[in-house]
Tab-separated table of C-alpha atoms and ligand atoms in Angstrom:
chain	number	residue	atom	x	y	z
A	1	MET	CA	-37.072	82.230	-13.239
A	2	ASN	CA	-39.895	79.723	-12.912
A	3	ILE	CA	-38.314	77.259	-10.495
A	4	ASP	CA	-38.177	78.477	-6.886
A	5	PHE	CA	-34.922	78.178	-4.994
A	6	SER	CA	-33.053	78.869	-1.773
A	7	PHE	CA	-29.372	79.429	-2.211
A	8	GLN	CA	-26.291	79.907	-0.083
A	9	ASN	CA	-22.777	78.882	-0.984
A	10	PRO	CA	-20.608	78.526	2.120
A	11	THR	CA	-17.157	78.477	0.480
A	12	ARG	CA	-14.921	81.482	1.128
A	13	ILE	CA	-12.730	82.041	-1.938
A	14	HIS	CA	-9.282	83.600	-1.755
A	15	PHE	CA	-8.350	84.387	-5.335
A	16	GLY	CA	-5.191	85.685	-6.981
A	17	ARG	CA	-1.440	85.847	-6.662
A	18	THR	CA	-1.544	86.601	-2.938
A	19	ALA	CA	-4.277	84.112	-2.062
A	20	MET	CA	-1.963	81.867	-0.056
A	21	GLN	CA	-1.413	84.653	2.482
A	22	HIS	CA	-4.873	83.815	3.809
A	23	LEU	CA	-4.020	80.233	4.729
A	24	PRO	CA	-2.778	80.983	8.295
A	25	GLU	CA	-5.888	82.983	9.227
A	26	GLU	CA	-8.128	80.220	7.823
A	27	LEU	CA	-6.240	77.452	9.622
A	28	ALA	CA	-6.782	79.254	12.918
A	29	ASN	CA	-10.506	78.415	12.635
A	30	PHE	CA	-9.936	74.667	12.945
A	31	GLY	CA	-8.559	72.192	15.478
A	32	SER	CA	-4.975	71.022	15.418
A	33	ASN	CA	-5.242	67.709	13.511
A	34	VAL	CA	-5.056	68.095	9.742
A	35	LEU	CA	-5.247	65.435	7.045
A	36	LEU	CA	-3.234	66.720	4.074
A	37	MET	CA	-4.244	65.068	0.786
A	38	TYR	CA	-2.629	65.424	-2.613
A	39	GLY	CA	-2.067	63.688	-5.951
A	40	LYS	CA	0.828	61.697	-7.338
A	41	GLN	CA	3.741	64.100	-7.738
A	42	SER	CA	2.906	67.570	-9.049
A	43	ILE	CA	2.862	69.457	-5.719
A	44	LYS	CA	6.190	68.002	-4.649
A	45	LYS	CA	7.759	68.949	-7.992
A	46	SER	CA	6.414	72.499	-7.904
A	47	GLY	CA	7.434	73.194	-4.303
A	48	LEU	CA	3.865	73.786	-3.180
A	49	TYR	CA	4.052	70.810	-0.823
A	50	ASP	CA	6.927	72.398	1.142
A	51	GLU	CA	5.183	75.761	1.246
A	52	VAL	CA	1.942	74.287	2.603
A	53	MET	CA	3.722	72.025	5.068
A	54	ASN	CA	5.690	74.998	6.469
A	55	LEU	CA	2.510	77.012	6.933
A	56	LEU	CA	0.789	74.064	8.622
A	57	HIS	CA	3.682	73.605	11.035
A	58	GLN	CA	3.892	77.341	11.741
A	59	ALA	CA	0.196	77.196	12.602
A	60	GLY	CA	0.981	74.458	15.125
A	61	LYS	CA	-0.893	71.699	13.286
A	62	ARG	CA	-0.278	67.976	13.611
A	63	VAL	CA	-0.333	66.672	10.046
A	64	CYS	CA	-1.084	63.212	8.720
A	65	GLU	CA	-0.877	62.649	4.987
A	66	LEU	CA	-2.737	60.811	2.251
A	67	PRO	CA	-0.638	61.093	-0.916
A	68	GLY	CA	-1.163	59.492	-4.331
A	69	ILE	CA	-4.819	60.339	-4.957
A	70	LYS	CA	-5.303	59.227	-8.533
A	71	SER	CA	-7.138	61.027	-11.295
A	72	ASN	CA	-10.657	59.622	-11.141
A	73	PRO	CA	-10.231	58.922	-7.412
A	74	ALA	CA	-10.803	55.358	-6.285
A	75	TYR	CA	-13.185	54.225	-3.563
A	76	ARG	CA	-10.360	52.240	-1.913
A	77	GLN	CA	-8.575	55.591	-1.373
A	78	VAL	CA	-11.716	56.985	0.252
A	79	LEU	CA	-11.709	54.082	2.736
A	80	GLN	CA	-7.991	54.601	3.408
A	81	GLY	CA	-8.599	58.280	4.170
A	82	ALA	CA	-11.641	57.531	6.321
A	83	GLN	CA	-9.488	55.286	8.484
A	84	LEU	CA	-6.835	58.011	8.849
A	85	VAL	CA	-9.508	60.495	9.929
A	86	ARG	CA	-10.693	58.156	12.683
A	87	GLU	CA	-7.190	57.177	13.815
A	88	HIS	CA	-5.924	60.764	14.025
A	89	ASN	CA	-9.147	62.416	15.114
A	90	VAL	CA	-8.851	64.783	12.159
A	91	ASP	CA	-10.333	68.303	12.480
A	92	LEU	CA	-9.753	69.477	8.903
A	93	ILE	CA	-9.165	67.719	5.582
A	94	LEU	CA	-6.968	69.924	3.398
A	95	ALA	CA	-6.966	68.903	-0.270
A	96	VAL	CA	-4.153	70.277	-2.420
A	97	GLY	CA	-4.733	69.457	-6.072
A	98	GLY	CA	-7.400	69.281	-8.755
A	99	GLY	CA	-10.928	67.942	-8.755
A	100	SER	CA	-9.840	64.387	-7.992
A	101	VAL	CA	-8.120	65.263	-4.717
A	102	ILE	CA	-10.932	67.597	-3.620
A	103	ASP	CA	-13.677	65.117	-4.562
A	104	CYS	CA	-11.872	62.410	-2.629
A	105	ALA	CA	-11.577	64.725	0.395
A	106	LYS	CA	-15.343	65.283	0.388
A	107	ALA	CA	-15.938	61.553	0.091
A	108	ILE	CA	-13.679	60.911	3.078
A	109	SER	CA	-15.475	63.655	4.991
A	110	VAL	CA	-18.876	61.930	4.755
A	111	SER	CA	-17.523	58.374	4.972
A	112	ALA	CA	-15.275	58.498	8.059
A	113	TYR	CA	-18.115	58.230	10.568
A	114	CYS	CA	-20.679	56.492	8.352
A	115	GLU	CA	-22.156	53.272	9.683
A	116	GLY	CA	-22.269	50.605	6.988
A	117	ASP	CA	-20.914	50.892	3.460
A	118	PRO	CA	-20.643	54.557	2.408
A	119	TRP	CA	-20.435	53.648	-1.308
A	120	GLN	CA	-23.772	51.869	-1.208
A	121	ARG	CA	-25.455	54.382	1.090
A	122	TYR	CA	-24.242	57.679	-0.351
A	123	TRP	CA	-23.259	57.076	-3.974
A	124	ILE	CA	-25.732	54.339	-4.966
A	125	ASN	CA	-28.779	54.789	-2.721
A	126	GLY	CA	-28.308	58.587	-2.472
A	127	GLU	CA	-29.143	58.507	1.249
A	128	LYS	CA	-29.177	61.663	3.350
A	129	VAL	CA	-25.991	62.063	5.413
A	130	SER	CA	-26.841	62.064	9.099
A	131	ASN	CA	-23.445	61.110	10.603
A	132	PRO	CA	-20.884	63.782	11.568
A	133	VAL	CA	-18.796	65.133	8.677
A	134	VAL	CA	-15.275	66.531	8.796
A	135	PRO	CA	-14.685	70.038	7.354
A	136	VAL	CA	-12.924	70.155	3.984
A	137	ALA	CA	-10.798	72.951	2.499
A	138	SER	CA	-8.840	73.175	-0.733
A	139	ILE	CA	-5.815	74.673	-2.410
A	140	LEU	CA	-6.537	74.372	-6.117
A	141	THR	CA	-3.799	73.447	-8.587
A	142	MET	CA	-5.760	72.369	-11.673
A	143	THR	CA	-8.885	74.076	-12.839
A	144	GLY	CA	-12.026	72.612	-14.427
A	145	THR	CA	-14.355	70.785	-12.074
A	146	ALA	CA	-15.348	73.622	-9.676
A	147	SER	CA	-14.997	71.103	-6.876
A	148	GLU	CA	-13.354	73.998	-4.992
A	149	MET	CA	-16.757	75.637	-4.544
A	150	ASN	CA	-19.328	72.887	-4.848
A	151	ALA	CA	-20.438	69.771	-3.038
A	152	GLY	CA	-19.958	67.250	-5.842
A	153	SER	CA	-17.890	64.141	-5.268
A	154	VAL	CA	-17.292	61.750	-8.157
A	155	ILE	CA	-15.771	58.441	-7.092
A	156	THR	CA	-14.752	55.377	-9.082
A	157	ASN	CA	-15.408	51.935	-7.659
A	158	GLU	CA	-12.747	50.062	-9.589
A	159	GLU	CA	-13.933	46.576	-8.594
A	160	LEU	CA	-17.476	47.266	-9.791
A	161	LYS	CA	-16.380	49.392	-12.781
A	162	VAL	CA	-18.722	52.187	-11.760
A	163	LYS	CA	-17.842	55.901	-11.672
A	164	GLN	CA	-20.609	57.631	-9.782
A	165	GLY	CA	-21.143	61.260	-8.809
A	166	ARG	CA	-23.028	62.456	-5.763
A	167	VAL	CA	-23.966	66.056	-5.122
A	168	PHE	CA	-24.187	66.534	-1.359
A	169	PRO	CA	-25.797	69.580	0.281
A	170	LEU	CA	-23.415	72.553	-0.022
A	171	GLU	CA	-23.401	73.272	3.695
A	172	LEU	CA	-22.180	69.753	4.384
A	173	VAL	CA	-19.101	69.222	2.228
A	174	ALA	CA	-18.415	72.251	0.061
A	175	PRO	CA	-14.925	73.441	1.073
A	176	LYS	CA	-15.017	75.888	3.983
A	177	PHE	CA	-12.386	77.880	2.131
A	178	SER	CA	-10.530	77.490	-1.149
A	179	ILE	CA	-7.296	79.110	-2.224
A	180	LEU	CA	-7.193	79.876	-5.942
A	181	ASN	CA	-3.893	81.173	-7.250
A	182	PRO	CA	-3.915	80.994	-11.066
A	183	GLU	CA	-0.099	80.827	-11.064
A	184	PHE	CA	-0.339	77.354	-9.487
A	185	THR	CA	-1.863	76.144	-12.757
A	186	TYR	CA	1.084	77.202	-14.941
A	187	THR	CA	2.702	73.768	-14.536
A	188	VAL	CA	-0.406	71.806	-15.590
A	189	PRO	CA	0.512	69.896	-18.785
A	190	LYS	CA	-1.308	71.026	-21.943
A	191	TYR	CA	-3.316	67.798	-22.168
A	192	GLN	CA	-4.703	68.380	-18.663
A	193	MET	CA	-5.200	72.092	-19.284
A	194	VAL	CA	-7.413	71.485	-22.321
A	195	SER	CA	-9.197	68.683	-20.498
A	196	GLY	CA	-10.072	71.169	-17.761
A	197	ILE	CA	-11.127	73.813	-20.287
A	198	PHE	CA	-13.493	71.445	-22.008
A	199	ASP	CA	-14.847	70.225	-18.678
A	200	ILE	CA	-15.846	73.830	-17.934
A	201	PHE	CA	-17.430	74.219	-21.369
A	202	SER	CA	-19.344	71.002	-20.875
A	203	HIS	CA	-20.651	72.109	-17.467
A	204	LEU	CA	-21.981	75.242	-19.130
A	205	MET	CA	-23.623	73.320	-21.974
A	206	GLU	CA	-25.136	70.695	-19.664
A	207	GLN	CA	-26.969	73.500	-17.871
A	208	TYR	CA	-27.750	75.554	-20.995
A	209	PHE	CA	-29.337	72.862	-23.167
A	210	SER	CA	-32.552	72.602	-21.215
A	211	GLY	CA	-35.581	74.740	-20.481
A	212	GLU	CA	-38.049	76.821	-22.464
A	213	ASP	CA	-38.339	79.987	-20.363
A	214	ASP	CA	-36.485	83.309	-20.554
A	215	CYS	CA	-34.133	82.696	-17.635
A	216	VAL	CA	-31.301	84.971	-16.485
A	217	SER	CA	-29.148	81.898	-15.825
A	218	ASP	CA	-29.019	81.182	-19.575
A	219	TYR	CA	-27.618	84.662	-20.277
A	220	LEU	CA	-25.012	84.163	-17.555
A	221	LEU	CA	-24.102	80.769	-19.011
A	222	GLU	CA	-23.562	82.400	-22.404
A	223	GLY	CA	-21.332	85.047	-20.811
A	224	ASP	CA	-19.209	82.375	-19.143
A	225	MET	CA	-18.921	80.446	-22.430
A	226	LEU	CA	-17.728	83.545	-24.300
A	227	ALA	CA	-15.202	84.430	-21.597
A	228	LEU	CA	-13.913	80.868	-21.608
A	229	ILE	CA	-13.465	80.642	-25.380
A	230	SER	CA	-11.480	83.878	-25.383
A	231	ALA	CA	-9.313	82.909	-22.391
A	232	ALA	CA	-8.723	79.384	-23.726
A	233	ARG	CA	-7.397	80.774	-27.013
A	234	ALA	CA	-5.038	83.109	-25.149
A	235	ALA	CA	-3.806	80.322	-22.829
A	236	LEU	CA	-3.132	78.035	-25.791
A	237	LYS	CA	-0.859	80.716	-27.258
A	238	ASN	CA	0.849	81.449	-23.965
A	239	PRO	CA	0.202	79.102	-21.024
A	240	GLN	CA	1.830	81.615	-18.652
A	241	ASP	CA	-0.592	84.398	-19.569
A	242	TYR	CA	-1.895	85.362	-16.115
A	243	GLU	CA	-4.978	87.086	-17.446
A	244	ALA	CA	-5.967	84.002	-19.438
A	245	ARG	CA	-5.238	81.491	-16.679
A	246	SER	CA	-7.031	83.585	-14.063
A	247	ASN	CA	-10.074	83.980	-16.317
A	248	ILE	CA	-10.154	80.241	-16.971
A	249	MET	CA	-9.927	79.574	-13.244
A	250	TRP	CA	-12.857	81.828	-12.419
A	251	CYS	CA	-14.893	80.642	-15.434
A	252	ALA	CA	-14.499	77.144	-13.986
A	253	THR	CA	-15.574	78.028	-10.467
A	254	MET	CA	-18.568	80.011	-11.683
A	255	ALA	CA	-19.597	77.283	-14.111
A	256	LEU	CA	-20.440	74.790	-11.387
A	257	ASN	CA	-20.843	76.518	-8.052
A	258	LYS	CA	-24.621	76.329	-8.533
A	259	ILE	CA	-25.190	80.007	-9.308
A	260	LEU	CA	-25.617	79.465	-13.056
A	261	ALA	CA	-27.995	76.562	-12.461
A	262	LEU	CA	-30.462	78.530	-10.360
A	263	SER	CA	-34.038	78.116	-11.528
A	264	LYS	CA	-32.983	75.836	-14.372
A	265	THR	CA	-33.742	72.322	-15.479
A	266	GLN	CA	-30.538	70.718	-16.775
A	267	ASP	CA	-29.258	67.882	-18.964
A	268	TRP	CA	-26.066	66.118	-17.658
A	269	GLU	CA	-26.245	63.054	-19.919
A	270	VAL	CA	-22.843	63.771	-21.493
A	271	HIS	CA	-21.384	63.557	-17.991
A	272	GLN	CA	-23.192	60.285	-17.305
A	273	ILE	CA	-21.764	58.743	-20.473
A	274	GLU	CA	-18.267	60.049	-19.680
A	275	HIS	CA	-18.399	58.664	-16.159
A	276	GLN	CA	-18.828	55.108	-17.427
A	277	LEU	CA	-16.307	55.736	-20.198
A	278	GLY	CA	-13.945	56.776	-17.397
A	279	ALA	CA	-14.792	53.684	-15.352
A	280	TYR	CA	-13.750	51.481	-18.299
A	281	THR	CA	-10.780	53.470	-19.663
A	282	ASP	CA	-9.631	55.801	-16.818
A	283	CYS	CA	-9.503	58.624	-19.389
A	284	ALA	CA	-9.107	62.285	-18.381
A	285	HIS	CA	-12.601	63.578	-17.595
A	286	GLY	CA	-12.696	66.592	-19.922
A	287	ILE	CA	-11.200	64.644	-22.831
A	288	GLY	CA	-13.918	61.998	-22.553
A	289	LEU	CA	-16.577	64.719	-22.438
A	290	ALA	CA	-15.207	66.378	-25.567
A	291	ILE	CA	-15.243	63.149	-27.563
A	292	VAL	CA	-18.837	62.331	-26.628
A	293	SER	CA	-20.300	65.853	-26.869
A	294	VAL	CA	-20.494	66.387	-30.624
A	295	PRO	CA	-22.268	63.088	-31.474
A	296	TYR	CA	-24.507	63.556	-28.434
A	297	TYR	CA	-25.632	67.031	-29.475
A	298	ARG	CA	-26.056	65.934	-33.101
A	299	HIS	CA	-28.341	63.244	-31.753
A	300	ILE	CA	-30.523	65.429	-29.523
A	301	TYR	CA	-30.559	68.911	-31.108
A	302	ARG	CA	-33.920	68.388	-32.844
A	303	TYR	CA	-35.652	68.079	-29.466
A	304	GLY	CA	-34.489	71.544	-28.369
A	305	LEU	CA	-33.966	73.200	-31.727
A	306	HIS	CA	-34.633	76.785	-30.537
A	307	ARG	CA	-31.880	76.523	-27.912
A	308	PHE	CA	-29.350	75.101	-30.379
A	309	VAL	CA	-30.130	77.975	-32.755
A	310	ARG	CA	-29.542	80.438	-29.904
A	311	PHE	CA	-26.237	78.663	-29.083
A	312	ALA	CA	-25.128	78.969	-32.720
A	313	LYS	CA	-26.044	82.653	-32.920
A	314	ASN	CA	-24.922	83.911	-29.519
A	315	ILE	CA	-21.800	81.811	-28.972
A	316	TRP	CA	-20.455	81.147	-32.452
A	317	HIS	CA	-22.013	84.086	-34.337
A	318	VAL	CA	-23.390	81.806	-37.052
A	319	PRO	CA	-25.205	83.877	-39.711
A	320	THR	CA	-28.895	83.064	-39.947
A	321	GLN	CA	-30.066	84.846	-43.087
A	322	GLY	CA	-31.448	82.511	-45.722
A	323	ARG	CA	-30.907	79.445	-43.560
A	324	SER	CA	-33.288	77.111	-41.809
A	325	ASP	CA	-33.177	76.702	-38.030
A	326	GLU	CA	-31.905	73.194	-38.581
A	327	GLN	CA	-28.948	74.424	-40.675
A	328	VAL	CA	-28.071	77.101	-38.125
A	329	ALA	CA	-28.241	74.642	-35.216
A	330	LEU	CA	-26.038	72.119	-37.027
A	331	GLU	CA	-23.522	74.804	-37.875
A	332	GLY	CA	-23.371	75.734	-34.183
A	333	ILE	CA	-22.503	72.134	-33.342
A	334	ALA	CA	-19.908	72.141	-36.144
A	335	CYS	CA	-18.336	75.232	-34.514
A	336	LEU	CA	-18.212	73.337	-31.211
A	337	SER	CA	-16.422	70.512	-33.016
A	338	SER	CA	-13.891	72.972	-34.499
A	339	PHE	CA	-13.268	74.447	-31.044
A	340	ILE	CA	-12.485	70.962	-29.711
A	341	ALA	CA	-10.046	70.459	-32.606
A	342	GLU	CA	-8.513	73.869	-31.904
A	343	LEU	CA	-7.871	72.765	-28.318
A	344	GLY	CA	-5.999	69.761	-29.732
A	345	ILE	CA	-8.278	67.227	-28.063
A	346	PRO	CA	-8.524	63.680	-29.490
A	347	GLN	CA	-11.772	63.083	-31.386
A	348	THR	CA	-12.282	59.322	-31.020
A	349	LEU	CA	-12.896	56.874	-28.197
A	350	ARG	CA	-10.112	54.612	-29.518
A	351	GLU	CA	-7.596	57.341	-28.701
A	352	VAL	CA	-8.487	57.111	-24.990
A	353	GLY	CA	-8.250	53.331	-24.946
A	354	ALA	CA	-11.858	52.254	-25.472
A	355	THR	CA	-12.391	48.962	-27.308
A	356	GLU	CA	-15.413	47.966	-29.384
A	357	GLU	CA	-16.426	45.421	-26.732
A	358	MET	CA	-16.638	48.173	-24.108
A	359	LEU	CA	-19.220	50.237	-25.985
A	360	PRO	CA	-22.355	48.166	-25.132
A	361	LEU	CA	-21.155	47.818	-21.528
A	362	ILE	CA	-20.737	51.593	-21.208
A	363	ALA	CA	-24.113	52.245	-22.880
A	364	GLU	CA	-25.876	49.761	-20.639
A	365	SER	CA	-24.290	50.860	-17.364
A	366	CYS	CA	-24.471	54.658	-17.654
A	367	ASN	CA	-27.268	56.573	-15.940
A	368	LYS	CA	-29.870	58.022	-18.290
A	369	CYS	CA	-31.055	61.597	-17.934
A	370	GLY	CA	-31.470	64.586	-20.239
A	371	GLY	CA	-32.644	68.118	-20.865
A	372	TYR	CA	-34.709	68.065	-24.050
A	373	HIS	CA	-34.559	64.306	-24.489
A	374	VAL	CA	-33.575	61.280	-22.408
A	375	PRO	CA	-31.747	58.741	-24.580
A	376	ASP	CA	-32.164	55.016	-23.950
A	377	THR	CA	-29.388	52.418	-24.022
A	378	ALA	CA	-29.695	51.850	-27.794
A	379	GLU	CA	-29.368	55.571	-28.461
A	380	VAL	CA	-26.323	55.909	-26.172
A	381	LEU	CA	-24.731	53.005	-28.020
A	382	GLU	CA	-25.394	54.775	-31.322
A	383	ILE	CA	-23.747	57.935	-29.927
A	384	LEU	CA	-20.720	55.947	-28.750
A	385	LYS	CA	-20.369	54.198	-32.108
A	386	ALA	CA	-20.479	57.572	-33.840
A	387	CYS	CA	-17.296	58.661	-32.013
A	388	TYR	CA	-15.500	55.316	-31.902
B	401	NZQ	O1	-1.569	63.679	-9.374
B	401	NZQ	P1	-0.738	64.865	-9.683
B	401	NZQ	O2	0.717	64.549	-9.756
B	401	NZQ	O3	-1.028	66.028	-8.779
B	401	NZQ	O4	-1.106	65.320	-11.200
B	401	NZQ	C1	-2.386	65.813	-11.562
B	401	NZQ	C2	-3.214	64.807	-12.363
B	401	NZQ	O5	-2.380	63.912	-13.037
B	401	NZQ	C3	-2.187	66.918	-12.553
B	401	NZQ	N1	-2.031	68.229	-11.928
B	401	NZQ	C4	-2.882	68.861	-11.102
B	401	NZQ	N2	-2.409	70.079	-10.785
B	401	NZQ	C5	-1.210	70.197	-11.404
B	401	NZQ	C6	-0.970	69.020	-12.135
B	401	NZQ	N3	0.144	68.844	-12.855
B	401	NZQ	C7	1.059	69.854	-12.874
B	401	NZQ	N4	0.861	71.015	-12.214
B	401	NZQ	C8	-0.249	71.236	-11.471
B	401	NZQ	N5	-0.432	72.412	-10.870
B	401	NZQ	O6	-3.382	66.946	-13.326
B	401	NZQ	C9	-3.890	65.634	-13.429
B	401	NZQ	C10	-5.390	65.687	-13.327
B	401	NZQ	O7	-5.829	66.087	-12.063
B	401	NZQ	P2	-7.327	65.792	-11.617
B	401	NZQ	O8	-7.528	66.335	-10.265
B	401	NZQ	O9	-7.649	64.355	-11.853
B	401	NZQ	O10	-8.168	66.619	-12.711
B	401	NZQ	P3	-9.554	67.326	-12.621
B	401	NZQ	O11	-9.468	68.571	-11.846
B	401	NZQ	O12	-10.022	67.395	-14.022
B	401	NZQ	O13	-10.498	66.325	-11.799
B	401	NZQ	C11	-11.140	65.234	-12.431
B	401	NZQ	C12	-12.074	64.510	-11.491
B	401	NZQ	O14	-13.128	65.376	-11.022
B	401	NZQ	C13	-14.418	64.802	-11.330
B	401	NZQ	C14	-14.092	64.005	-12.579
B	401	NZQ	O15	-15.089	63.061	-12.885
B	401	NZQ	C15	-12.770	63.375	-12.224
B	401	NZQ	O16	-12.960	62.263	-11.388
B	401	NZQ	N6	-15.450	65.830	-11.432
B	401	NZQ	C16	-15.845	66.462	-10.316
B	401	NZQ	C17	-16.898	67.355	-10.302
B	401	NZQ	C18	-17.378	68.026	-9.082
B	401	NZQ	N7	-16.751	67.844	-7.946
B	401	NZQ	O17	-18.373	68.740	-9.129
B	401	NZQ	C19	-17.640	67.671	-11.516
B	401	NZQ	C20	-16.933	67.294	-12.754
B	401	NZQ	O18	-17.890	67.206	-13.782
B	401	NZQ	C21	-16.170	66.016	-12.671
B	401	NZQ	O19	-17.020	64.898	-12.876
B	402	ZN	ZN1	-17.281	67.713	-15.551
């Protein structure tokens, strides 16, 4: 644990079948004006909208609504929400949905009282937030991003074709409380379920493939990966398996609520590539990550060979006897590729709508970072061509 840290996560989690019972007591901690945000249709179809609305009214709240938050939330929706917050003097932003709705809620929280252009100040310049922020809370319906317990907010500026993440300080925008009932995820379509599962796996790998020291966080990351693989297989067989869906939900929250990153350097280049892929194609986040991951890791494994060998041994149980480190590492990546196939995830960029002309634009515009190696534009282009 070579990197010093201070850590506190302010989100109170209510987890399980009875989690919603805690909503009234949580609502009592906030003023009476609530902005209720949600996605396109799923919460109305499932009946969750009516349930939440009833509880809000019983708690005496005045509710204004921002429906229709799209997957890969758009900056124009952030500005719309910021205006609603000012007009209605909102005391609490309640996001009901997946990562997109929660990310958008956080963006609205910091933008409502920002002077100047929040996109430029907070997502591009990375400025410190000094204006007042509005508390955010969430009721999670789709698992993957861990937005329910972190301070990340990934927003797409559609005009500029830029999808950019910002990690704010936890105390500022991490949800004050989040309600996690795994049963709410039963209605998530399979395509979205596997997208979320791979998003979790990618978060774990982005943190794992970096660093040379013997760090407890790496052991915890391995534990979360193993739990996720097992739960994913069970959920594929039976999507209504409570044990599987609840394990996936908690794997997701743990994977990116900062605990597993403590004292670690990290990679995050797969996410940077996916973000620009998303800006050009609007693909589902976890699907884009899965397509890019295998060629990315085949490209960089030599720079962190010992860690890729450990991944192969500890996660995929690849036999090592009589084999070189290079062979073991490559077999570990092959196992990752098989897992993606097992999840039924598309394997090429074409399948998510990318065209050949987009590849250089994506390579050029994505941020460059890395754990064992930072690829340049030419290398990213090579990676993209390898999965086109
Ligand atoms: O819009 P509705 O009708 O609600 O449908 C949604 C949406 O189409 C549907 N869905 C959600 N819950 C459902 C459901 N359908 C049926 N039943 C339910 N219970 O699922 C679709 C996807 O939802 P979305 O919120 O877009 O998915 P996800 O949670 O994967 O969020 C993706 C966004 O989060 C960002 C991604 O980049 C992307 O913009 N990320 C946020 C992070 C963070 N805050 O730390 C980190 C991640 O790496 C990621 O970048
Ligand atoms: Zn992600």
